[in-house]
Amino acid sequence: MNSEFRIQNSESQTLAFVALGGNLGDAQATVRDAIERLATLACSPVRSSSLWRSTPVDCPAGSPDFINAVVAFAPLPRFTPETLLVELQTFEREFGRVPKKVINEARPLDLDLLTWGGEVRNTPTLTLPHPRAHLRRFVLQPLSELAPDLVLPRQTRTVTELLTDLPLGEVLERVR
């Protein structure tokens, strides 16, 4: 496993991986701003993947392309997975996201908690690891830049191996 991105870092702090995406407004600027904002929740430097442009997956017809990234950081000690999720949802609203009217509709910012260390949770408000992370190229490609050898909880294969086996239907292009 990549020594910089173990599930637990060298100081036994839990490492969280968060996926970012958006497809309304200036999505590149929004995702970059959100990455900076996530640093306020971290007690370690926030590591970020490149930004990736992806075609919409399971979205209404005519949806614009998304800008996606993944970040990794050790959350401040005051956070639990549930309280970090609440903070991520607060950030989404502050960046202009409104409650869903249509499933997977266009949005300025979407933040998904992918993993919290090796935690496995299945509650009404939080599922860890994210239930579809291992199936989405727009998650796995940026995640592979940060942690190619990471094995997500409930999986037996590395991020790189999962990415290699995905169908080629989803189109991604690095934008920075």
CSV table of N, CA and C in Angstrom, one decimal:
chain,number,residue,atom,x,y,z
A,1,MET,N,0.8,-1.2,0.0
A,1,MET,CA,0.0,0.0,0.0
A,1,MET,C,0.9,1.2,0.0
A,2,ASN,N,0.4,2.3,-0.7
A,2,ASN,CA,1.2,3.5,-0.7
A,2,ASN,C,1.4,4.0,0.7
A,3,SER,N,2.7,4.2,1.0
A,3,SER,CA,3.0,4.6,2.4
A,3,SER,C,2.4,5.9,2.9
A,4,GLU,N,2.1,6.8,2.0
A,4,GLU,CA,1.5,8.1,2.4
A,4,GLU,C,0.0,7.9,2.7
A,5,PHE,N,-0.6,6.9,2.2
A,5,PHE,CA,-2.1,6.8,2.3
A,5,PHE,C,-2.5,5.5,2.9
A,6,ARG,N,-2.1,5.2,4.0
A,6,ARG,CA,-2.6,4.0,4.7
A,6,ARG,C,-3.9,4.4,5.4
A,7,ILE,N,-4.7,3.4,5.7
A,7,ILE,CA,-6.0,3.7,6.3
A,7,ILE,C,-5.8,4.4,7.6
A,8,GLN,N,-4.8,4.1,8.4
A,8,GLN,CA,-4.4,4.9,9.6
A,8,GLN,C,-3.0,5.5,9.2
A,9,ASN,N,-2.9,6.8,9.5
A,9,ASN,CA,-1.6,7.4,9.2
A,9,ASN,C,-0.6,7.1,10.3
A,10,SER,N,0.6,7.5,10.2
A,10,SER,CA,1.7,7.2,11.1
A,10,SER,C,1.4,7.6,12.6
A,11,GLU,N,0.6,8.6,12.8
A,11,GLU,CA,0.3,9.0,14.1
A,11,GLU,C,-1.1,8.4,14.6
A,12,SER,N,-1.5,7.3,14.0
A,12,SER,CA,-2.7,6.6,14.3
A,12,SER,C,-4.0,7.5,14.2
A,13,GLN,N,-3.9,8.5,13.3
A,13,GLN,CA,-5.1,9.3,13.0
A,13,GLN,C,-5.8,8.6,11.9
A,14,THR,N,-7.1,8.6,12.0
A,14,THR,CA,-7.9,8.0,10.9
A,14,THR,C,-7.9,8.9,9.7
A,15,LEU,N,-7.8,8.3,8.5
A,15,LEU,CA,-7.7,9.0,7.3
A,15,LEU,C,-9.1,8.8,6.6
A,16,ALA,N,-9.6,10.0,6.2
A,16,ALA,CA,-10.9,10.0,5.5
A,16,ALA,C,-10.7,10.3,4.0
A,17,PHE,N,-11.4,9.7,3.2
A,17,PHE,CA,-11.4,10.0,1.7
A,17,PHE,C,-12.7,10.5,1.4
A,18,VAL,N,-12.8,11.7,0.7
A,18,VAL,CA,-14.0,12.4,0.3
A,18,VAL,C,-14.0,12.6,-1.2
A,19,ALA,N,-15.0,12.2,-1.9
A,19,ALA,CA,-15.2,12.5,-3.3
A,19,ALA,C,-15.9,13.8,-3.4
A,20,LEU,N,-15.5,14.6,-4.4
A,20,LEU,CA,-16.1,15.9,-4.7
A,20,LEU,C,-16.5,15.9,-6.2
A,21,GLY,N,-17.7,16.5,-6.5
A,21,GLY,CA,-18.1,16.6,-7.8
A,21,GLY,C,-19.1,17.8,-7.9
A,22,GLY,N,-19.2,18.3,-9.1
A,22,GLY,CA,-20.2,19.3,-9.4
A,22,GLY,C,-20.4,19.5,-10.9
A,23,ASN,N,-21.6,20.0,-11.3
A,23,ASN,CA,-21.8,20.2,-12.7
A,23,ASN,C,-22.7,21.4,-13.0
A,24,LEU,N,-22.8,22.3,-12.1
A,24,LEU,CA,-23.5,23.6,-12.3
A,24,LEU,C,-22.6,24.7,-12.0
A,25,GLY,N,-22.7,25.8,-12.8
A,25,GLY,CA,-21.9,27.0,-12.7
A,25,GLY,C,-20.4,26.6,-13.0
A,26,ASP,N,-19.5,27.3,-12.4
A,26,ASP,CA,-18.1,27.1,-12.7
A,26,ASP,C,-17.6,25.9,-11.8
A,27,ALA,N,-17.9,24.7,-12.2
A,27,ALA,CA,-17.6,23.5,-11.4
A,27,ALA,C,-16.2,23.4,-11.0
A,28,GLN,N,-15.2,23.8,-11.9
A,28,GLN,CA,-13.8,23.7,-11.5
A,28,GLN,C,-13.5,24.6,-10.4
A,29,ALA,N,-14.0,25.8,-10.4
A,29,ALA,CA,-13.7,26.8,-9.3
A,29,ALA,C,-14.4,26.3,-8.0
A,30,THR,N,-15.6,25.8,-8.2
A,30,THR,CA,-16.3,25.3,-7.0
A,30,THR,C,-15.6,24.1,-6.3
A,31,VAL,N,-15.1,23.2,-7.1
A,31,VAL,CA,-14.4,22.0,-6.5
A,31,VAL,C,-13.1,22.5,-5.9
A,32,ARG,N,-12.4,23.4,-6.6
A,32,ARG,CA,-11.2,23.9,-6.0
A,32,ARG,C,-11.4,24.6,-4.6
A,33,ASP,N,-12.5,25.4,-4.6
A,33,ASP,CA,-12.8,26.2,-3.4
A,33,ASP,C,-13.2,25.2,-2.3
A,34,ALA,N,-14.0,24.1,-2.7
A,34,ALA,CA,-14.4,23.2,-1.7
A,34,ALA,C,-13.2,22.4,-1.1
A,35,ILE,N,-12.2,22.1,-1.9
A,35,ILE,CA,-11.0,21.4,-1.4
A,35,ILE,C,-10.3,22.3,-0.4
A,36,GLU,N,-10.2,23.6,-0.7
A,36,GLU,CA,-9.6,24.6,0.3
A,36,GLU,C,-10.5,24.6,1.6
A,37,ARG,N,-11.7,24.6,1.4
A,37,ARG,CA,-12.7,24.6,2.6
A,37,ARG,C,-12.5,23.4,3.5
A,38,LEU,N,-12.3,22.2,2.8
A,38,LEU,CA,-12.2,21.0,3.6
A,38,LEU,C,-10.9,21.0,4.5
A,39,ALA,N,-10.0,21.8,4.2
A,39,ALA,CA,-8.8,21.9,5.0
A,39,ALA,C,-9.1,22.4,6.4
A,40,THR,N,-10.3,23.1,6.6
A,40,THR,CA,-10.7,23.6,7.9
A,40,THR,C,-11.2,22.5,8.8
A,41,LEU,N,-11.4,21.3,8.2
A,41,LEU,CA,-11.9,20.1,9.0
A,41,LEU,C,-10.8,19.1,9.3
A,42,ALA,N,-9.6,19.5,8.8
A,42,ALA,CA,-8.5,18.5,8.9
A,42,ALA,C,-7.4,18.9,9.9
A,43,CYS,N,-6.8,17.8,10.5
A,43,CYS,CA,-5.6,18.1,11.3
A,43,CYS,C,-4.3,17.6,10.6
A,44,SER,N,-4.5,17.3,9.4
A,44,SER,CA,-3.3,16.9,8.5
A,44,SER,C,-3.5,17.7,7.2
A,45,PRO,N,-2.4,17.8,6.4
A,45,PRO,CA,-2.6,18.4,5.1
A,45,PRO,C,-3.6,17.6,4.3
A,46,VAL,N,-4.4,18.4,3.5
A,46,VAL,CA,-5.4,17.7,2.6
A,46,VAL,C,-4.6,17.4,1.3
A,47,ARG,N,-4.7,16.1,1.0
A,47,ARG,CA,-4.1,15.7,-0.3
A,47,ARG,C,-5.2,15.6,-1.3
A,48,SER,N,-5.0,16.1,-2.5
A,48,SER,CA,-6.0,16.2,-3.5
A,48,SER,C,-5.5,15.5,-4.8
A,49,SER,N,-6.4,14.8,-5.5
A,49,SER,CA,-6.2,14.3,-6.8
A,49,SER,C,-6.2,15.4,-7.8
A,50,SER,N,-6.0,15.1,-9.0
A,50,SER,CA,-6.2,16.0,-10.1
A,50,SER,C,-7.7,16.2,-10.2
A,51,LEU,N,-8.1,17.2,-11.0
A,51,LEU,CA,-9.5,17.4,-11.3
A,51,LEU,C,-9.8,16.6,-12.6
A,52,TRP,N,-11.0,16.0,-12.6
A,52,TRP,CA,-11.3,15.1,-13.8
A,52,TRP,C,-12.7,15.6,-14.3
A,53,ARG,N,-12.8,15.7,-15.6
A,53,ARG,CA,-14.1,15.9,-16.2
A,53,ARG,C,-14.7,14.5,-16.6
A,54,SER,N,-16.0,14.3,-16.2
A,54,SER,CA,-16.6,13.0,-16.4
A,54,SER,C,-18.0,13.3,-17.0
A,55,THR,N,-18.4,12.3,-17.9
A,55,THR,CA,-19.7,12.3,-18.4
A,55,THR,C,-20.7,11.9,-17.3
A,56,PRO,N,-21.9,12.5,-17.3
A,56,PRO,CA,-22.9,12.1,-16.2
A,56,PRO,C,-23.2,10.7,-16.2
A,57,VAL,N,-23.4,10.1,-15.0
A,57,VAL,CA,-23.8,8.7,-14.9
A,57,VAL,C,-25.1,8.7,-14.1
A,58,ASP,N,-26.1,8.0,-14.7
A,58,ASP,CA,-27.4,7.8,-14.1
A,58,ASP,C,-28.1,9.2,-13.8
A,59,CYS,N,-27.8,10.2,-14.7
A,59,CYS,CA,-28.4,11.5,-14.5
A,59,CYS,C,-29.5,11.8,-15.6
A,60,PRO,N,-30.3,12.7,-15.3
A,60,PRO,CA,-31.3,13.1,-16.3
A,60,PRO,C,-30.7,13.5,-17.7
A,61,ALA,N,-31.4,13.2,-18.8
A,61,ALA,CA,-30.9,13.5,-20.1
A,61,ALA,C,-30.5,15.0,-20.2
A,62,GLY,N,-29.4,15.3,-20.9
A,62,GLY,CA,-29.0,16.6,-21.1
A,62,GLY,C,-28.2,17.2,-19.9
A,63,SER,N,-27.9,16.4,-18.9
A,63,SER,CA,-27.1,16.9,-17.7
A,63,SER,C,-25.7,17.3,-18.2
A,64,PRO,N,-25.2,18.4,-17.7
A,64,PRO,CA,-23.8,18.8,-18.1
A,64,PRO,C,-22.8,17.8,-17.5
A,65,ASP,N,-21.6,17.8,-18.1
A,65,ASP,CA,-20.4,17.0,-17.5
A,65,ASP,C,-20.1,17.5,-16.1
A,66,PHE,N,-19.5,16.6,-15.4
A,66,PHE,CA,-19.1,16.8,-14.0
A,66,PHE,C,-17.6,17.1,-13.9
A,67,ILE,N,-17.2,17.9,-12.9
A,67,ILE,CA,-15.8,18.0,-12.5
A,67,ILE,C,-15.7,17.2,-11.2
A,68,ASN,N,-14.8,16.3,-11.1
A,68,ASN,CA,-14.6,15.4,-10.0
A,68,ASN,C,-13.2,15.4,-9.4
A,69,ALA,N,-13.1,15.1,-8.2
A,69,ALA,CA,-11.8,14.9,-7.5
A,69,ALA,C,-12.0,14.1,-6.3
A,70,VAL,N,-10.9,13.6,-5.7
A,70,VAL,CA,-11.0,13.0,-4.4
A,70,VAL,C,-9.9,13.6,-3.5
A,71,VAL,N,-10.2,13.7,-2.2
A,71,VAL,CA,-9.2,14.2,-1.2
A,71,VAL,C,-9.1,13.2,-0.1
A,72,ALA,N,-7.9,13.3,0.5
A,72,ALA,CA,-7.7,12.5,1.7
A,72,ALA,C,-7.1,13.4,2.8
A,73,PHE,N,-7.6,13.2,4.0
A,73,PHE,CA,-7.1,14.0,5.2
A,73,PHE,C,-7.5,13.3,6.5
A,74,ALA,N,-6.8,13.6,7.5
A,74,ALA,CA,-7.1,13.2,8.9
A,74,ALA,C,-8.1,14.2,9.5
A,75,PRO,N,-9.3,13.8,9.7
A,75,PRO,CA,-10.2,14.8,10.3
A,75,PRO,C,-9.8,15.2,11.7
A,76,LEU,N,-10.2,16.5,12.1
A,76,LEU,CA,-10.0,16.9,13.4
A,76,LEU,C,-10.6,16.0,14.4
A,77,PRO,N,-10.0,15.8,15.6
A,77,PRO,CA,-10.5,14.8,16.6
A,77,PRO,C,-11.9,15.0,17.0
A,78,ARG,N,-12.5,16.2,16.9
A,78,ARG,CA,-13.9,16.4,17.3
A,78,ARG,C,-14.9,15.7,16.4
A,79,PHE,N,-14.4,15.2,15.2
A,79,PHE,CA,-15.3,14.6,14.3
A,79,PHE,C,-15.5,13.1,14.5
A,80,THR,N,-16.7,12.6,14.2
A,80,THR,CA,-17.0,11.2,14.0
A,80,THR,C,-17.4,11.1,12.5
A,81,PRO,N,-17.5,9.9,12.0
A,81,PRO,CA,-18.0,9.8,10.6
A,81,PRO,C,-19.3,10.6,10.4
A,82,GLU,N,-20.2,10.4,11.4
A,82,GLU,CA,-21.6,11.1,11.3
A,82,GLU,C,-21.5,12.6,11.3
A,83,THR,N,-20.7,13.1,12.2
A,83,THR,CA,-20.6,14.6,12.3
A,83,THR,C,-19.8,15.2,11.1
A,84,LEU,N,-18.8,14.4,10.6
A,84,LEU,CA,-18.2,14.9,9.3
A,84,LEU,C,-19.2,14.9,8.2
A,85,LEU,N,-20.0,13.9,8.1
A,85,LEU,CA,-21.0,13.9,7.0
A,85,LEU,C,-21.9,15.1,7.1
A,86,VAL,N,-22.4,15.4,8.3
A,86,VAL,CA,-23.2,16.6,8.6
A,86,VAL,C,-22.5,17.9,8.1
A,87,GLU,N,-21.2,18.0,8.4
A,87,GLU,CA,-20.4,19.1,8.0
A,87,GLU,C,-20.3,19.2,6.4
A,88,LEU,N,-20.1,18.0,5.8
A,88,LEU,CA,-20.0,18.0,4.3
A,88,LEU,C,-21.4,18.4,3.7
A,89,GLN,N,-22.5,18.0,4.3
A,89,GLN,CA,-23.8,18.4,3.8
A,89,GLN,C,-24.0,19.9,4.0
A,90,THR,N,-23.5,20.5,5.1
A,90,THR,CA,-23.5,21.9,5.3
A,90,THR,C,-22.7,22.7,4.2
A,91,PHE,N,-21.5,22.2,3.9
A,91,PHE,CA,-20.7,22.8,2.8
A,91,PHE,C,-21.5,22.7,1.5
A,92,GLU,N,-22.2,21.6,1.2
A,92,GLU,CA,-22.9,21.5,0.0
A,92,GLU,C,-24.0,22.6,-0.1
A,93,ARG,N,-24.7,22.8,1.0
A,93,ARG,CA,-25.7,23.9,1.0
A,93,ARG,C,-25.1,25.2,0.8
A,94,GLU,N,-24.0,25.5,1.5
A,94,GLU,CA,-23.3,26.8,1.4
A,94,GLU,C,-22.8,27.1,0.0
A,95,PHE,N,-22.5,26.0,-0.8
A,95,PHE,CA,-22.1,26.2,-2.1
A,95,PHE,C,-23.3,26.2,-3.1
A,96,GLY,N,-24.5,26.2,-2.6
A,96,GLY,CA,-25.7,26.4,-3.4
A,96,GLY,C,-26.5,25.1,-3.7
A,97,ARG,N,-26.2,24.0,-3.1
A,97,ARG,CA,-27.0,22.8,-3.4
A,97,ARG,C,-28.3,22.9,-2.6
A,98,VAL,N,-29.4,22.6,-3.4
A,98,VAL,CA,-30.7,22.6,-2.8
A,98,VAL,C,-31.2,21.1,-2.7
A,99,PRO,N,-32.2,20.9,-1.8
A,99,PRO,CA,-32.7,19.5,-1.7
A,99,PRO,C,-33.1,18.9,-3.1
A,100,LYS,N,-32.9,17.6,-3.3
A,100,LYS,CA,-33.2,17.0,-4.5
A,100,LYS,C,-34.6,17.0,-4.9
A,101,LYS,N,-34.9,17.4,-6.1
A,101,LYS,CA,-36.3,17.2,-6.7
A,101,LYS,C,-36.3,16.0,-7.6
A,102,VAL,N,-35.1,15.8,-8.2
A,102,VAL,CA,-35.0,14.7,-9.2
A,102,VAL,C,-33.7,13.9,-8.8
A,103,ILE,N,-33.7,12.6,-8.8
A,103,ILE,CA,-32.5,11.8,-8.5
A,103,ILE,C,-31.4,12.2,-9.4
A,104,ASN,N,-30.2,12.4,-8.9
A,104,ASN,CA,-29.0,12.7,-9.6
A,104,ASN,C,-29.1,13.9,-10.5
A,105,GLU,N,-29.9,14.9,-10.1
A,105,GLU,CA,-30.0,16.1,-10.9
A,105,GLU,C,-28.7,16.9,-10.8
A,106,ALA,N,-28.5,17.9,-11.7
A,106,ALA,CA,-27.3,18.7,-11.7
A,106,ALA,C,-27.2,19.5,-10.4
A,107,ARG,N,-26.0,19.7,-10.0
A,107,ARG,CA,-25.8,20.4,-8.7
A,107,ARG,C,-24.4,21.1,-8.7
A,108,PRO,N,-24.3,22.2,-7.9
A,108,PRO,CA,-23.0,22.9,-7.9
A,108,PRO,C,-22.0,22.1,-7.1
A,109,LEU,N,-22.3,21.3,-6.1
A,109,LEU,CA,-21.3,20.6,-5.4
A,109,LEU,C,-22.0,19.3,-4.7
A,110,ASP,N,-21.3,18.2,-4.8
A,110,ASP,CA,-21.7,17.0,-4.2
A,110,ASP,C,-20.4,16.5,-3.5
A,111,LEU,N,-20.6,16.2,-2.2
A,111,LEU,CA,-19.5,15.7,-1.3
A,111,LEU,C,-19.9,14.4,-0.8
A,112,ASP,N,-19.1,13.3,-1.0
A,112,ASP,CA,-19.4,12.0,-0.5
A,112,ASP,C,-18.3,11.5,0.3
A,113,LEU,N,-18.6,11.1,1.6
A,113,LEU,CA,-17.6,10.4,2.4
A,113,LEU,C,-17.5,9.0,1.9
A,114,LEU,N,-16.3,8.7,1.3
A,114,LEU,CA,-16.0,7.4,0.8
A,114,LEU,C,-15.6,6.4,1.8
A,115,THR,N,-14.7,6.8,2.6
A,115,THR,CA,-14.2,5.9,3.7
A,115,THR,C,-13.8,6.7,4.9
A,116,TRP,N,-13.8,6.1,6.0
A,116,TRP,CA,-13.3,6.7,7.3
A,116,TRP,C,-12.5,5.5,7.9
A,117,GLY,N,-11.2,5.6,7.6
A,117,GLY,CA,-10.3,4.5,8.1
A,117,GLY,C,-10.8,3.2,7.5
A,118,GLY,N,-10.9,2.2,8.3
A,118,GLY,CA,-11.4,0.9,7.9
A,118,GLY,C,-12.8,0.7,8.4
A,119,GLU,N,-13.5,1.7,8.8
A,119,GLU,CA,-14.9,1.6,9.4
A,119,GLU,C,-15.9,1.0,8.4
A,120,VAL,N,-16.7,0.2,8.9
A,120,VAL,CA,-17.9,-0.3,8.1
A,120,VAL,C,-19.1,0.1,8.9
A,121,ARG,N,-20.0,0.9,8.2
A,121,ARG,CA,-21.2,1.4,8.9
A,121,ARG,C,-22.4,1.2,7.9
A,122,ASN,N,-23.5,0.9,8.5
A,122,ASN,CA,-24.8,0.9,7.7
A,122,ASN,C,-25.9,1.4,8.5
A,123,THR,N,-26.1,2.7,8.6
A,123,THR,CA,-27.1,3.3,9.3
A,123,THR,C,-28.1,4.0,8.4
A,124,PRO,N,-29.2,4.5,8.9
A,124,PRO,CA,-30.1,5.3,8.0
A,124,PRO,C,-29.5,6.5,7.4
A,125,THR,N,-28.5,7.1,8.0
A,125,THR,CA,-27.9,8.3,7.4
A,125,THR,C,-26.5,8.1,6.8
A,126,LEU,N,-25.8,7.0,7.1
A,126,LEU,CA,-24.5,6.8,6.6
A,126,LEU,C,-24.1,5.4,6.3
A,127,THR,N,-23.6,5.1,5.1
A,127,THR,CA,-23.1,3.8,4.8
A,127,THR,C,-21.6,4.0,4.4
A,128,LEU,N,-20.8,3.2,5.2
A,128,LEU,CA,-19.3,3.2,4.9
A,128,LEU,C,-18.8,1.8,4.7
A,129,PRO,N,-18.0,1.6,3.7
A,129,PRO,CA,-17.6,2.6,2.7
A,129,PRO,C,-18.8,3.0,1.8
A,130,HIS,N,-18.6,4.1,1.1
A,130,HIS,CA,-19.7,4.5,0.2
A,130,HIS,C,-20.1,3.3,-0.7
A,131,PRO,N,-21.4,3.1,-0.8
A,131,PRO,CA,-21.9,1.8,-1.4
A,131,PRO,C,-21.6,1.7,-2.9
A,132,ARG,N,-21.4,2.8,-3.6
A,132,ARG,CA,-21.1,2.7,-5.0
A,132,ARG,C,-19.7,3.1,-5.4
A,133,ALA,N,-18.9,3.4,-4.5
A,133,ALA,CA,-17.5,3.9,-4.8
A,133,ALA,C,-16.8,3.0,-5.7
A,134,HIS,N,-16.9,1.7,-5.4
A,134,HIS,CA,-16.1,0.7,-6.1
A,134,HIS,C,-16.6,0.4,-7.5
A,135,LEU,N,-17.7,1.1,-7.9
A,135,LEU,CA,-18.4,0.9,-9.2
A,135,LEU,C,-18.2,2.1,-10.1
A,136,ARG,N,-17.7,3.2,-9.6
A,136,ARG,CA,-17.7,4.4,-10.3
A,136,ARG,C,-16.3,4.9,-10.8
A,137,ARG,N,-16.1,5.0,-12.1
A,137,ARG,CA,-14.8,5.4,-12.6
A,137,ARG,C,-14.5,6.8,-12.1
A,138,PHE,N,-15.5,7.7,-12.0
A,138,PHE,CA,-15.3,9.1,-11.6
A,138,PHE,C,-14.9,9.2,-10.2
A,139,VAL,N,-15.0,8.1,-9.4
A,139,VAL,CA,-14.5,8.0,-8.0
A,139,VAL,C,-13.1,7.3,-8.0
A,140,LEU,N,-13.1,6.2,-8.7
A,140,LEU,CA,-11.9,5.3,-8.6
A,140,LEU,C,-10.7,6.0,-9.3
A,141,GLN,N,-10.9,6.7,-10.4
A,141,GLN,CA,-9.7,7.3,-11.1
A,141,GLN,C,-9.0,8.3,-10.3
A,142,PRO,N,-9.7,9.3,-9.7
A,142,PRO,CA,-9.0,10.2,-8.8
A,142,PRO,C,-8.5,9.6,-7.6
A,143,LEU,N,-9.2,8.6,-7.0
A,143,LEU,CA,-8.8,7.9,-5.8
A,143,LEU,C,-7.5,7.1,-6.1
A,144,SER,N,-7.4,6.6,-7.3
A,144,SER,CA,-6.2,5.9,-7.7
A,144,SER,C,-4.9,6.7,-7.7
A,145,GLU,N,-5.1,8.0,-7.9
A,145,GLU,CA,-3.9,8.9,-7.9
A,145,GLU,C,-3.4,9.1,-6.4
A,146,LEU,N,-4.3,9.0,-5.5
A,146,LEU,CA,-3.9,9.1,-4.1
A,146,LEU,C,-3.5,7.8,-3.4
A,147,ALA,N,-4.3,6.8,-3.7
A,147,ALA,CA,-4.1,5.5,-3.0
A,147,ALA,C,-4.3,4.3,-3.9
A,148,PRO,N,-3.5,4.1,-4.9
A,148,PRO,CA,-3.7,3.0,-5.9
A,148,PRO,C,-3.8,1.7,-5.3
A,149,ASP,N,-3.1,1.4,-4.1
A,149,ASP,CA,-3.1,0.1,-3.5
A,149,ASP,C,-4.1,0.0,-2.4
A,150,LEU,N,-4.9,1.0,-2.2
A,150,LEU,CA,-5.9,0.9,-1.1
A,150,LEU,C,-6.9,-0.2,-1.4
A,151,VAL,N,-7.2,-0.9,-0.4
A,151,VAL,CA,-8.3,-1.9,-0.5
A,151,VAL,C,-9.5,-1.3,0.3
A,152,LEU,N,-10.5,-0.9,-0.3
A,152,LEU,CA,-11.7,-0.3,0.4
A,152,LEU,C,-12.3,-1.4,1.3
A,153,PRO,N,-12.8,-1.0,2.5
A,153,PRO,CA,-13.5,-1.9,3.3
A,153,PRO,C,-14.6,-2.6,2.5
A,154,ARG,N,-14.8,-3.9,2.8
A,154,ARG,CA,-15.8,-4.8,2.1
A,154,ARG,C,-15.3,-5.2,0.7
A,155,GLN,N,-14.2,-4.8,0.3
A,155,GLN,CA,-13.6,-5.2,-1.0
A,155,GLN,C,-12.4,-6.1,-0.8
A,156,THR,N,-12.0,-6.8,-1.8
A,156,THR,CA,-10.8,-7.7,-1.7
A,156,THR,C,-9.8,-7.3,-2.6
A,157,ARG,N,-10.1,-6.3,-3.5
A,157,ARG,CA,-9.1,-5.9,-4.5
A,157,ARG,C,-8.8,-4.4,-4.3
A,158,THR,N,-7.6,-4.0,-4.8
A,158,THR,CA,-7.1,-2.7,-4.7
A,158,THR,C,-7.9,-1.7,-5.6
A,159,VAL,N,-7.8,-0.4,-5.3
A,159,VAL,CA,-8.5,0.6,-6.2
A,159,VAL,C,-8.0,0.4,-7.6
A,160,THR,N,-6.8,0.2,-7.9
A,160,THR,CA,-6.3,0.0,-9.2
A,160,THR,C,-6.9,-1.2,-9.9
A,161,GLU,N,-7.0,-2.3,-9.2
A,161,GLU,CA,-7.6,-3.5,-9.7
A,161,GLU,C,-9.1,-3.3,-10.0
A,162,LEU,N,-9.8,-2.6,-9.1
A,162,LEU,CA,-11.2,-2.3,-9.4
A,162,LEU,C,-11.4,-1.4,-10.6
A,163,LEU,N,-10.5,-0.4,-10.7
A,163,LEU,CA,-10.6,0.5,-11.9
A,163,LEU,C,-10.4,-0.2,-13.2
A,164,THR,N,-9.4,-1.1,-13.2
A,164,THR,CA,-9.0,-1.9,-14.4
A,164,THR,C,-10.2,-2.7,-14.9
A,165,ASP,N,-11.0,-3.2,-14.0
A,165,ASP,CA,-12.1,-4.1,-14.4
A,165,ASP,C,-13.4,-3.4,-14.7
A,166,LEU,N,-13.5,-2.1,-14.6
A,166,LEU,CA,-14.7,-1.4,-14.9
A,166,LEU,C,-15.0,-1.3,-16.4
A,167,PRO,N,-16.2,-1.4,-16.8
A,167,PRO,CA,-16.5,-1.2,-18.2
A,167,PRO,C,-16.1,0.2,-18.7
A,168,LEU,N,-15.8,0.3,-20.0
A,168,LEU,CA,-15.3,1.6,-20.5
A,168,LEU,C,-16.3,2.6,-20.9
A,169,GLY,N,-17.6,2.5,-20.5
A,169,GLY,CA,-18.6,3.4,-20.9
A,169,GLY,C,-18.5,4.8,-20.4
A,170,GLU,N,-17.9,4.9,-19.2
A,170,GLU,CA,-17.8,6.3,-18.6
A,170,GLU,C,-16.5,6.9,-19.1
A,171,VAL,N,-16.6,8.2,-19.6
A,171,VAL,CA,-15.5,8.9,-20.1
A,171,VAL,C,-15.0,9.9,-19.1
A,172,LEU,N,-13.7,9.8,-18.9
A,172,LEU,CA,-13.0,10.8,-18.0
A,172,LEU,C,-11.8,11.5,-18.7
A,173,GLU,N,-11.6,12.7,-18.4
A,173,GLU,CA,-10.5,13.5,-18.9
A,173,GLU,C,-9.9,14.3,-17.8
A,174,ARG,N,-8.6,14.2,-17.6
A,174,ARG,CA,-7.9,15.0,-16.6
A,174,ARG,C,-8.0,16.5,-17.1
A,175,VAL,N,-8.4,17.4,-16.1
A,175,VAL,CA,-8.4,18.8,-16.5
A,175,VAL,C,-7.3,19.6,-15.8
A,176,ARG,N,-6.7,19.0,-14.8
A,176,ARG,CA,-5.5,19.7,-14.2
A,176,ARG,C,-4.7,18.6,-13.4
